[in-house]
Each structure stands twice: as structure tokens, then as C-alpha cells.
Short mmCIF file of C-alpha atoms in Angstrom, two decimals:
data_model
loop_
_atom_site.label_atom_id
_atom_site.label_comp_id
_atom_site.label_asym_id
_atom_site.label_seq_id
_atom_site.Cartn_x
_atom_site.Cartn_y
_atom_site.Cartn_z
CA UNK A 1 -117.71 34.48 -105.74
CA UNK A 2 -119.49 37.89 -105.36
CA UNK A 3 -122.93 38.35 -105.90
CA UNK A 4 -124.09 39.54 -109.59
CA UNK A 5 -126.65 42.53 -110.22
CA UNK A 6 -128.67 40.25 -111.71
CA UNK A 7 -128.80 37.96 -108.83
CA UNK A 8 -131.89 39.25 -106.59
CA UNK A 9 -130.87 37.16 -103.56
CA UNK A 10 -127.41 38.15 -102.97
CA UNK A 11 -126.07 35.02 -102.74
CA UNK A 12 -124.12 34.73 -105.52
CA UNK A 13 -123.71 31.49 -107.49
CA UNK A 14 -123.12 28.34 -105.18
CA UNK A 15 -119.47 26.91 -104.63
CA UNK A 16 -118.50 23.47 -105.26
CA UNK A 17 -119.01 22.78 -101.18
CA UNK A 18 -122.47 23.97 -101.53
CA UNK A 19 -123.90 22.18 -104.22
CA UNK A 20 -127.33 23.11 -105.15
CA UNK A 21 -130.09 21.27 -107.62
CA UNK A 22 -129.66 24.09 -110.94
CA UNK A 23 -132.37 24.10 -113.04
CA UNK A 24 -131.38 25.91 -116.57
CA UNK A 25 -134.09 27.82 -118.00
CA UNK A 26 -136.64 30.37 -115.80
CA UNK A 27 -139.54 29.82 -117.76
CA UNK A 28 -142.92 28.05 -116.47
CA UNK A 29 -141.17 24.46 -116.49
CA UNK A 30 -137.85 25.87 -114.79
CA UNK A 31 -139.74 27.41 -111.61
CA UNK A 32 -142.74 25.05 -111.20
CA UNK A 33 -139.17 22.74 -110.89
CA UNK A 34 -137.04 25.19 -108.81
CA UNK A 35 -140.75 26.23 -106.25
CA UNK A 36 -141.67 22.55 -105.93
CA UNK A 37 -137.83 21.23 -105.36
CA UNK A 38 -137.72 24.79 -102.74
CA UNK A 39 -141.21 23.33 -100.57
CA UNK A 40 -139.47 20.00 -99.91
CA UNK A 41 -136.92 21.59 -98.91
CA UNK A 42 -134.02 21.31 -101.48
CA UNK A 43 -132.44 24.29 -102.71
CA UNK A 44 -132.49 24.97 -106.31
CA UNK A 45 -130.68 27.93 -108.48
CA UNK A 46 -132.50 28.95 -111.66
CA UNK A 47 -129.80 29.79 -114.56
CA UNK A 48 -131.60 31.77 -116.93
CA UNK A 49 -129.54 33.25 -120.22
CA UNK A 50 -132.14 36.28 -120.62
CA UNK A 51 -132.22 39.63 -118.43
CA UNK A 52 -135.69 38.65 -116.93
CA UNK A 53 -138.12 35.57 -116.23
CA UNK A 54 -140.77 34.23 -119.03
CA UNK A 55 -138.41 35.04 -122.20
CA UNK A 56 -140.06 33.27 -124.30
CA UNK A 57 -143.28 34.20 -123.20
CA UNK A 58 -142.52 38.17 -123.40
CA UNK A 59 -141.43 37.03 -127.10
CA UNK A 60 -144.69 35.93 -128.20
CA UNK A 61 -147.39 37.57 -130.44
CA UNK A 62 -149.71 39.75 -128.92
CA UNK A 63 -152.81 37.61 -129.74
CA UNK A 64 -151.86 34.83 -127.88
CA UNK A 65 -154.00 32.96 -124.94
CA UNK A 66 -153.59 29.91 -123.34
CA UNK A 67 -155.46 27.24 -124.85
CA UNK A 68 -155.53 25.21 -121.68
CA UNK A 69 -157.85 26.65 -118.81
CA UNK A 70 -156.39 28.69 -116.08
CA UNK A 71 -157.44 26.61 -113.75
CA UNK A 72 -155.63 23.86 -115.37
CA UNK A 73 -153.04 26.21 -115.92
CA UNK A 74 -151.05 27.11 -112.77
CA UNK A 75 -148.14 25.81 -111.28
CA UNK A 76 -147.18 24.47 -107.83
CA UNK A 77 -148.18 26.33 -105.12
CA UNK A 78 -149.72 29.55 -106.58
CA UNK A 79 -153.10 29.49 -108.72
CA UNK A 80 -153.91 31.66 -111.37
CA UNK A 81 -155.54 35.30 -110.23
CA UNK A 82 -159.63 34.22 -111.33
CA UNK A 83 -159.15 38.09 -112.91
CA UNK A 84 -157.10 36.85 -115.14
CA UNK A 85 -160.35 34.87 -116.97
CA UNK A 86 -160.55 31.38 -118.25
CA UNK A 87 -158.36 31.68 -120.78
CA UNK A 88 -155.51 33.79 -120.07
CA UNK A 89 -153.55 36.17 -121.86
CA UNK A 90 -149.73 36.51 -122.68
CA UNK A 91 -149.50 39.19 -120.86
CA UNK A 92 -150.96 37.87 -117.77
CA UNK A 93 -149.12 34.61 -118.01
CA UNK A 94 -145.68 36.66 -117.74
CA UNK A 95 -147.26 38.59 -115.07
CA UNK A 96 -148.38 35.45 -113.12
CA UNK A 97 -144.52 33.90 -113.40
CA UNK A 98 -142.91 36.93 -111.99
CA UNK A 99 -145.45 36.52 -109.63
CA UNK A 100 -144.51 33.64 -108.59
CA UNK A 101 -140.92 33.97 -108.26
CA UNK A 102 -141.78 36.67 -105.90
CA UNK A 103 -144.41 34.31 -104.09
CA UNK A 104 -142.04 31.45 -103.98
CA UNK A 105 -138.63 33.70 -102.78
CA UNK A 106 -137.18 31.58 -105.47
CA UNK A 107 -133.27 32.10 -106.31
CA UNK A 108 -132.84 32.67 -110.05
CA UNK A 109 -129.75 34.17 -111.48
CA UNK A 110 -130.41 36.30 -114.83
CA UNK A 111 -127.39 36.76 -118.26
CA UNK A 112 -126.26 33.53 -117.43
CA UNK A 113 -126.33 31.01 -121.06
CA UNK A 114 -125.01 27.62 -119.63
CA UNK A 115 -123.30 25.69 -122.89
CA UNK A 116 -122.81 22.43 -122.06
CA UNK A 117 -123.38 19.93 -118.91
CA UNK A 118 -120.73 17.62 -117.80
CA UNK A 119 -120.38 14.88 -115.01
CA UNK A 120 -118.46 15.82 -111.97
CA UNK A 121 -114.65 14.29 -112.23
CA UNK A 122 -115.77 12.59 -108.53
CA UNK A 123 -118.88 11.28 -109.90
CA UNK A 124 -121.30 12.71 -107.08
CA UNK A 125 -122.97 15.98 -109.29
CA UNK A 126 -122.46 17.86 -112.68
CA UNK A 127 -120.01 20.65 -113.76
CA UNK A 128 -121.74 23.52 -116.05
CA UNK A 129 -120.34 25.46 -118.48
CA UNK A 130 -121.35 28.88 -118.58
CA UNK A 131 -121.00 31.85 -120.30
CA UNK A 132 -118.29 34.87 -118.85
CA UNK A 133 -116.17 31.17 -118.22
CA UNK A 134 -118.39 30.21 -115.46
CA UNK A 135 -118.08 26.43 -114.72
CA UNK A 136 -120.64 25.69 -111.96
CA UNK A 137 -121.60 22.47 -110.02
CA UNK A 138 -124.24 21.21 -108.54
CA UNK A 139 -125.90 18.29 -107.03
CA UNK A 140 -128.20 18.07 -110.00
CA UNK A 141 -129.47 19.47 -112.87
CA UNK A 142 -133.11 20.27 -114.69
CA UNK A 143 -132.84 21.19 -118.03
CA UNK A 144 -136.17 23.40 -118.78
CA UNK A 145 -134.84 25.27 -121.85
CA UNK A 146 -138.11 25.06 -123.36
CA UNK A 147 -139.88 23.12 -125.97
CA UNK A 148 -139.43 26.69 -128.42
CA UNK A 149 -136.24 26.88 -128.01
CA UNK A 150 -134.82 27.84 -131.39
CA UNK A 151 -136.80 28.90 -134.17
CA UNK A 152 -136.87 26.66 -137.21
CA UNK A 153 -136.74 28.39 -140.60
CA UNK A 154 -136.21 26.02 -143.51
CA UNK A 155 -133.95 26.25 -146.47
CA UNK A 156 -135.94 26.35 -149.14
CA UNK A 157 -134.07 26.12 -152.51
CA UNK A 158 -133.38 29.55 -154.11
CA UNK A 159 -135.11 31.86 -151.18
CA UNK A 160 -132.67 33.92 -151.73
CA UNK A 161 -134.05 35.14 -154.55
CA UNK A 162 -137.33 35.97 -153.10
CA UNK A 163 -137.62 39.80 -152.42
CA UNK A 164 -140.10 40.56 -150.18
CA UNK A 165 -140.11 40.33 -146.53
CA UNK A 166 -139.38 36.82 -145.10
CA UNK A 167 -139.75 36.19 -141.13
CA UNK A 168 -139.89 33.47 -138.87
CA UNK A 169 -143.31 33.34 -136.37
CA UNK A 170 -141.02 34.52 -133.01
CA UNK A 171 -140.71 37.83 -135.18
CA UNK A 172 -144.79 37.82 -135.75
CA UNK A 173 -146.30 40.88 -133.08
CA UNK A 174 -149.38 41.54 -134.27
CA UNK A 175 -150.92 42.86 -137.69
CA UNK A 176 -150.48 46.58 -137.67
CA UNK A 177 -147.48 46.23 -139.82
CA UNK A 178 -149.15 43.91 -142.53
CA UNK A 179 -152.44 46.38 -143.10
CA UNK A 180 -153.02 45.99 -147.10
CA UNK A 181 -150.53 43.79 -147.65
CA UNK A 182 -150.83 40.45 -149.40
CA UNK A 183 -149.22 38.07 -146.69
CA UNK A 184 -148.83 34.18 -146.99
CA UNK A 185 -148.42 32.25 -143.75
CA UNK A 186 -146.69 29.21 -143.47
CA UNK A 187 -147.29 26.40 -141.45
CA UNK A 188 -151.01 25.24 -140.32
CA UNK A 189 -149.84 24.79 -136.35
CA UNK A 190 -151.40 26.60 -133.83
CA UNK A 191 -149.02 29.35 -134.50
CA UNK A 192 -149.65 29.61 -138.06
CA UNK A 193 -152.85 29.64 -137.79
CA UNK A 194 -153.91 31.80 -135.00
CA UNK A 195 -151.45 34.15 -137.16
CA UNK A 196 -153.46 34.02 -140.46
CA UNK A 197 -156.91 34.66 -138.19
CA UNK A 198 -154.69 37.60 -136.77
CA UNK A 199 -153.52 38.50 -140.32
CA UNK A 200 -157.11 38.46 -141.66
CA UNK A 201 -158.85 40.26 -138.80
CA UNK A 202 -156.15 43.21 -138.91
CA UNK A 203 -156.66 44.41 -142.69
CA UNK A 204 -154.33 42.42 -144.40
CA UNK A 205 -155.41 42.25 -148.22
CA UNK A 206 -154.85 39.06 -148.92
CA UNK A 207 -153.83 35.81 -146.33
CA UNK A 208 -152.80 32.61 -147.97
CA UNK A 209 -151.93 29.61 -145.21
CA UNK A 210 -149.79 27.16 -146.90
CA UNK A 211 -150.46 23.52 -145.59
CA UNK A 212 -148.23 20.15 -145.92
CA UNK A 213 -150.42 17.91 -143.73
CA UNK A 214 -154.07 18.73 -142.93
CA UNK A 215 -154.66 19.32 -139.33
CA UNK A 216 -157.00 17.99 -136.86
CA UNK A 217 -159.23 21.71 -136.06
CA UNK A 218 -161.08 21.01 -132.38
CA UNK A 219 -163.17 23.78 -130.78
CA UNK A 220 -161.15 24.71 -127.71
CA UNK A 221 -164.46 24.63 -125.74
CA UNK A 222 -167.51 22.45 -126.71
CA UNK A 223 -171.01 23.75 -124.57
CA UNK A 224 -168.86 24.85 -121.67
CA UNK A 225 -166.73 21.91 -121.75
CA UNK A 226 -162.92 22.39 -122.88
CA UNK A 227 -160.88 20.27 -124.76
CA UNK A 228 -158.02 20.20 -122.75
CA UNK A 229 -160.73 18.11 -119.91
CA UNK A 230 -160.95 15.74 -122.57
CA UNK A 231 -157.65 15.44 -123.71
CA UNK A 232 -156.44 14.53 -119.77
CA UNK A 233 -159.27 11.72 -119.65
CA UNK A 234 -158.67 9.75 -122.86
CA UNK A 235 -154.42 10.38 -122.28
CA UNK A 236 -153.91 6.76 -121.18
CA UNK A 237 -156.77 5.14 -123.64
CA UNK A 238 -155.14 3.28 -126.13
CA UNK A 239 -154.31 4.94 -129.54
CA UNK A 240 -156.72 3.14 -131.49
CA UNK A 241 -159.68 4.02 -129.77
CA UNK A 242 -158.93 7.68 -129.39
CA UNK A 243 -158.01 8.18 -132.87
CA UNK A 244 -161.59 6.83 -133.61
CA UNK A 245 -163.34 8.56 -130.83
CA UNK A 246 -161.19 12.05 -132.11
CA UNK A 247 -162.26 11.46 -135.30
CA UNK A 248 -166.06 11.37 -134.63
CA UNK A 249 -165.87 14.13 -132.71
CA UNK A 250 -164.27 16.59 -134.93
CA UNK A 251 -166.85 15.53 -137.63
CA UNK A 252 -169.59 16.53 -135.60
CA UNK A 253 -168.01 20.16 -134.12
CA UNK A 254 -166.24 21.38 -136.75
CA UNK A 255 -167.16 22.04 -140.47
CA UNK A 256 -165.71 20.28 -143.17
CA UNK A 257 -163.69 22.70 -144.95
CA UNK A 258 -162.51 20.64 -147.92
CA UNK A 259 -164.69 23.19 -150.04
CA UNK A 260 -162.35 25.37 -149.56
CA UNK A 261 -159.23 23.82 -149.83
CA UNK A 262 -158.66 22.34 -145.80
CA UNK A 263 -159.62 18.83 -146.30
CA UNK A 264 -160.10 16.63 -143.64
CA UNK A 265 -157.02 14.77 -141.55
CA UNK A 266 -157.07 10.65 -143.14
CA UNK A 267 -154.67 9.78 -140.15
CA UNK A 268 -155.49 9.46 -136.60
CA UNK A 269 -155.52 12.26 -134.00
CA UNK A 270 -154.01 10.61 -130.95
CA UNK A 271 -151.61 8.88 -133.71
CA UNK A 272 -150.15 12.12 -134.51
CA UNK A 273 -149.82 13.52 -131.46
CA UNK A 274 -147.66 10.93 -130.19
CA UNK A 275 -145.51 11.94 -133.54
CA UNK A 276 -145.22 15.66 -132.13
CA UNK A 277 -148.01 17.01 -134.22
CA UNK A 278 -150.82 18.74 -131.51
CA UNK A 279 -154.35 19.40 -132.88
CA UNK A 280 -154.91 22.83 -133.93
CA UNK A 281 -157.84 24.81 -131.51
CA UNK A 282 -160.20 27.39 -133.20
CA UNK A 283 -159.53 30.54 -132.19
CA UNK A 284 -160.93 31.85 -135.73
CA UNK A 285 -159.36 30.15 -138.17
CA UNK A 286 -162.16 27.74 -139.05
CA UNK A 287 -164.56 31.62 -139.75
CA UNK A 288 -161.55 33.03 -141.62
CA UNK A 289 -161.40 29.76 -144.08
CA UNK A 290 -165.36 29.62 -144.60
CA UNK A 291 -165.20 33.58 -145.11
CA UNK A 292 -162.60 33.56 -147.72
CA UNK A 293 -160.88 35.66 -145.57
CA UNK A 294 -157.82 33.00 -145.55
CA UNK A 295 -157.42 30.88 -148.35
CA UNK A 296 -155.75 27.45 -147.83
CA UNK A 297 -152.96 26.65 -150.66
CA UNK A 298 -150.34 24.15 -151.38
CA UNK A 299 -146.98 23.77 -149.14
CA UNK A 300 -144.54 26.34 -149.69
CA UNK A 301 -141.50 24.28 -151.65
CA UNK A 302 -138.88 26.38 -153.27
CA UNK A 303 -138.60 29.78 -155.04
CA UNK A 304 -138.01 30.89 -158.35
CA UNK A 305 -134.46 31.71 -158.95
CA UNK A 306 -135.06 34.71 -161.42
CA UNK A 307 -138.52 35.78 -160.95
CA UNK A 308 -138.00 34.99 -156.66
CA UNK A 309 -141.57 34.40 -156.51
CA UNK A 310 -143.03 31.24 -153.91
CA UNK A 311 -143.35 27.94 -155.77
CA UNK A 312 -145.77 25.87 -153.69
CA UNK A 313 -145.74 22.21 -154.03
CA UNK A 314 -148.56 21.71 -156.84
CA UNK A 315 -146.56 23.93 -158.84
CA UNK A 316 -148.71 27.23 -158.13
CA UNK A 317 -145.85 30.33 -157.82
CA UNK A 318 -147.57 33.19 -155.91
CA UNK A 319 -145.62 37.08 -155.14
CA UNK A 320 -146.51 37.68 -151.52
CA UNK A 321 -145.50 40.98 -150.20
CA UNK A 322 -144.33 39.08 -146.75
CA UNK A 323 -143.99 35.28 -146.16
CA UNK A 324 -144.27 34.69 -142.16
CA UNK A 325 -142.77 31.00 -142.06
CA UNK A 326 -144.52 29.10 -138.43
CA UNK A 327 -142.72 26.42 -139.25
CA UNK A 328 -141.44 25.88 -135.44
CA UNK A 329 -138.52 25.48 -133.06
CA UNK A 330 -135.56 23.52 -132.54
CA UNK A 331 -134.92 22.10 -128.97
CA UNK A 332 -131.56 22.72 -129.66
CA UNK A 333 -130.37 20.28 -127.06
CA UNK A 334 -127.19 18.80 -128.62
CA UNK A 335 -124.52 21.02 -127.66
CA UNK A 336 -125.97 21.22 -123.95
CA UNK A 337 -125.86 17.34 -123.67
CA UNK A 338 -126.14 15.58 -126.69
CA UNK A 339 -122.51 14.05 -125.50
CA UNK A 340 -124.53 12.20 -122.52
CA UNK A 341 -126.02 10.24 -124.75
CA UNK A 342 -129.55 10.99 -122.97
CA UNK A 343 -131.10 12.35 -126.75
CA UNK A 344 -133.32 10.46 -129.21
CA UNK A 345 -132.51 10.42 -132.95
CA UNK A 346 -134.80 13.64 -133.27
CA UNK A 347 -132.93 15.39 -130.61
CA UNK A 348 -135.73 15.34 -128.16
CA UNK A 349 -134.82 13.70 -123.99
CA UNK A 350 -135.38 10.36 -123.46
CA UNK A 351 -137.09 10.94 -120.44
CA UNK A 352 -138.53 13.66 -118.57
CA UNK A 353 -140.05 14.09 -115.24
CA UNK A 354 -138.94 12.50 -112.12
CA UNK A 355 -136.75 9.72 -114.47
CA UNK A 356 -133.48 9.76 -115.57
CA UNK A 357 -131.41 8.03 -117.73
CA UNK A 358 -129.30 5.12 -116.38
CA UNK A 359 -126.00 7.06 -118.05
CA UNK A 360 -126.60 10.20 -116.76
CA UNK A 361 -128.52 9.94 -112.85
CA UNK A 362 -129.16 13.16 -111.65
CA UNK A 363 -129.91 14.71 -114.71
CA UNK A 364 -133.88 15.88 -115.61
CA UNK A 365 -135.89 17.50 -117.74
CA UNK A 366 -139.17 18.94 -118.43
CA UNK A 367 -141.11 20.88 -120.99
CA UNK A 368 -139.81 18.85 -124.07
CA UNK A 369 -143.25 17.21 -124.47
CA UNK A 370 -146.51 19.09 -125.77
CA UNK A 371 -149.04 16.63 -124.72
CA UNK A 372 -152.93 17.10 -125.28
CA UNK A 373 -153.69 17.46 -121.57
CA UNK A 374 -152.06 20.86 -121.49
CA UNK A 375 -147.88 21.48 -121.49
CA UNK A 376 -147.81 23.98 -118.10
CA UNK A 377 -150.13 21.14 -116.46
CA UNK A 378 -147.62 18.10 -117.29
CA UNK A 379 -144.49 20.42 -116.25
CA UNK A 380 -146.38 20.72 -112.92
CA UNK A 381 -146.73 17.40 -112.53
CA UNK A 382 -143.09 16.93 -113.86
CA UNK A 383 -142.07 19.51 -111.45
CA UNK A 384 -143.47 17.22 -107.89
CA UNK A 385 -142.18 14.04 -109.90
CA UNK A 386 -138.62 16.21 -109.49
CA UNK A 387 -138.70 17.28 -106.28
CA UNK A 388 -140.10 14.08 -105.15
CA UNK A 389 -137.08 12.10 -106.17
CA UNK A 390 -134.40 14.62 -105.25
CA UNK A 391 -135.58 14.73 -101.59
CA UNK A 392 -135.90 11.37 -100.83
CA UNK A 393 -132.30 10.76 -98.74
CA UNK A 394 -130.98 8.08 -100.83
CA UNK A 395 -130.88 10.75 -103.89
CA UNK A 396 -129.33 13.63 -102.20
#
């Protein structure tokens, strides 16, 4: 097959006689995969649907930093520049992953969406199914299509009725478009509520954050010390003893903000991270509250069908000029192999890492976890636990 313009090594996509490991998705979990299965010798071909490395990342809200240290932060093989500070930018992180793809001489092939993954009809590799009728096979396959993979806006009864501006977090830049406007933010994440600090620093007249469950707030550093360090050395405590030990901590570093309408978290931190929920780090939120600059109100429930204005769940309606819903992603997994019967009931892989599922050998994935030691870190380590396993002779 002839090489692609998008293809920057001329090789063209492999042919069934030369199969390589594909890994689907080029963002930091796809080439800390492809770079650490490329040092041990295995070759690897990223897929990636987008024109250009670090999609998702490029897609994200001007604000953002990492909230995990850079030196925590890199991925196999290259560190982060130390120019790039201790927490680092967006814009830096995109920089640093095309970076690396340049460091590493890895092989990634842009415009290519793959659709679905199927077993090989000789059972020795995997046929993919990819867009312009591409079916592609390979020894083995990482699936690294992110953990934000598809954004999650819910259907709330009669929000067709509201008539202001309604958008989803991925469409969130920054707040020059929102100056005087009376915005309510939904979803108390780290999204939403890095957002509302955004909202409130950048001359928005009024910022409303609408909260289901109250979050665990932690300082992202404490005297020098960041929480990310902490999260790695209680990881493999048991529950129990973190949620306690979490609990005692927040207490003492972060204000109580029940006065105004943020009361504290009754169920345990580690508990609810282990149910998907991540604590939320301070980045200015916990100012904003105490300020009055954002005001904490009731989860957004349904809308009015003739008036269209936001009914929150106590019954409150408010008229926001724009309603910025950070209400998440879907993996959006089960067209790509929920067949395989390697998803959980909440669509989310069974395994990750260097382990596979007993139906479907030879088939990984990383970046579907947002554990509290720091996602890039445990894609790292996913990414040796990968390339470990598919060089060892027996695997191959």
C-alpha cells in the first residue's frame, strides 16, 4: 500500500506479512506505549483519527496545568524541559508530545479513525477496521483512545426550551466570551471548577457552580509538598485508613465552606476514587467560593418547558445567560470492542496495563483509569508493563 501524506515515515501502513503492535490513539498513553514497545525493540504503528498528535490536549481550555508535577509527569525516555516549571501548561504539554515523537522517531499515522477490532480468522493477531475501508492487522493492539473520549452532555427534561447558550466543557476556551454575563457552571470536577475560578477571574457577572455530590477540595501543594507525592504513597493502603487519613487532612488545609453553600464530603476520599470520582485540587476555587465570587447552588435537574429557565434540584429555577455543562466524557469503547467481551457494565476495560483478558490475549489498554498518583505517571508505567510483555519471545 503506498505511503499516506499524513504518514511522516514513508512506510505506509504494515501488510498482513509484517505485522506490527498498533496502538490506536497518539495521545500521552498511545506514545509512552508505542516509545517504550520501540526501545525493546518491537515495532509499533500509532493510528491516530485527528490531523496531528495531543488532540485532546490542543482541545482543552486555555487555563489548564497539570496537576501532577512535571517531574512526575513525563513519559518513557524523555523528561519534561525544567523550563517548562513545576506545573506545566497545556501548551507545553502538547509541545513536549510532539517532542517526543520527534525524540523517539516514532511511526504514527494521522486521519486514520479505526471502528472496531476483530480477532484474526488464524487466531495469531487482530484485524482493524478503519476508516477510507482500511482493514489492518497486526500482532497486537493498545487501545489508548483516552479516558475523555466523548463528551457527556445529559438530557435534561425540557432543555430544549432553555434559550440561552448551552455548551459542553470541551467547547469552554477561556472567559473572554462570557465578560458580564451571568454564567452557571455545571459539574463540581476539576473541570467545572477550574472553569467557574476562570469564569469569575475573567469578568463574568455572575458564576453559579451547580453541585450533586460535594467534593473532596485538596491543596495541590501543601508547604512544598504536592499531593500527587501523597497520593502515590498511600495508593496500596487499604481504603479504610486512607479515607480516614484524607479526611483529617482536608479538615486541616482547606476551609470549611459549608457557609457558603459547599459543605463538606460525608463519604470517604479513597472510597470515591475507586468509584471514578478524583478529588478536586485548588487552583482558586476554594478563594472564588469564600469571595462570593462563585456561588455554590443546587444540581441542575430539568428546565421549564414554557418559561425555559434552569430548575435545580431544590426547586430553585435560575435564567443564566450561558449554562457550560462539565459534566464529563464517555469512553465510548463499545463499538471499538464491546463485542470482545473485555468491558465492564460501565463500559470501562477490565484490565489495563501489561494484562489482558483471557478472551481476547493480545489486546491492551491504557489511560482508562484516573488514579490519585497522577494519570500520565500510571500510563508510563502501563506503557513498560506493555512493552515488557510483548517482547518477551513467548508473546511475539
Amino acid at each position: 500500500m503506498a505511503p499516506t501524506p499524513s504518514d511522516p515515515s514513508g512506510s505506509g501502513f504494515a501488510t498482513t506479512n509484517d505485522r506490527p503492535v498498533y496502538v490506536i490513539g497518539a495521545g500521552p498513553g498511545g506514545l509512552a506505549a508505542a516509545a517504550a514497545l520501540r526501545a525493546r525493540g518491537v515495532r509499533a504503528v500509532v493510528l491516530e483519527k485527528s490531523d496531528r498528535v495531543g488532540a485532546s490536549w490542543r482541545a482543552h481550555y486555555d487555563r489548564l496545568h497539570l496537576h501532577t508535577t512535571r517531574r512526575l509527569s513525563g513519559l518513557p525516555g524523555l523528561r519534561m524541559p525544567r523550563s517548562f516549571g513545576r506545573w506545566v501548561s497545556r501548551d507545553n504539554v502538547v509541545r513536549y508530545l510532539e517532542k517526543y515523537v520527534e525524540f523517539h522517531e516514532l511511526e504514527i499515522v494521522t486521519g486514520v479513525e479505526v471502528s472496531r477490532v476483530d480477532p484474526a480468522d488464524d487466531g495469531t493477531g487482530w484485524v482493524l477496521r478503519a476508516s477510507g475501508g482500511r482493514e489492518l492487522t497486526g500482532s497486537a493492539v493498545v487501545v489508548a483512545t483516552g479516558h475523555n473520549h466523548t463528551p457527556r452532555l445529559p438530557d435534561w427534561p425540557d432543555s430544549d426550551a432553555y434559550k440561552g447558550e448551552l455548551l459542553h466543557a470541551c467547547d469552554y476556551r477561556n472567559p473572554d466570551a462570557y465578560a458580564g454575563k451571568d454564567v452557571l457552571v455545571v459539574g463540581v470536577g476539576n473541570t467545572g471548577a477550574e472553569i467557574a475560578a476562570d469564569l469569575a477571574e475573567g469578568g463574568a457577572s455572575r458564576v453559579r457552580l451547580a453541585v450533586r455530590t460535594a467534593p473532596y477540595i485538596l491543596r495541590r501543594s501543601t508547604a512544598g509538598w504536592p499531593a500527587q507525592r501523597t497520593g502515590i504513597l498511600v495508593r496500596r493502603l487499604p481504603v479504610g485508613l486512607v479515607d480516614r487519613a484524607g479526611d483529617v487532612v482536608c479538615r486541616i488545609s482547606v476551609p470549611d465552606l459549608s457557609p457558603h453553600g459547599l459543605p463538606r464530603p460525608t463519604s470517604g476520599l479513597y472510597s470515591r476514587v475507586n468509584e471514578g470520582a478524583i478529588p478536586v485540587q485548588d487552583v482558586g476555587l476554594v478563594a472564588a467560593v469564600r469571595a462570593g465570587k462563585v456561588q455554590p447552588v443546587a444540581a441542575l435537574a430539568s428546565f421549564d418547558p414554557s418559561s425555559g429557565a434552569a430548575v435545580l434540584a431544590d426547586g430553585t429555577e435560575l435564567t443564566p445567560d450561558v449554562i457550560i455543562a462539565a459534566t464529563g466524557y464517555h469512553r465510548s469503547l463499545e463499538g471499538l470492542v464491546g463485542h470482545l467481551g473485555v468491558l465492564d457494565p460501565r463500559g470501562r476495560p477490565t484490565t489495563h496495563g501489561g494484562r489482558t483478558s483471557p478472551q481476547a490475549p493480545g489486546l491492551y489498554f491504557t489511560g482508562f483509569t484516573n488514579p490519585i498518583s497522577g494519570m500520565i505517571r500510571e500510563m508510563s508505567r502501563d506503557a513498560e508493563r506493555i512493552a515488557r510483555t510483548l517482547s518477551r519471545p513467548t508473546k511475539r
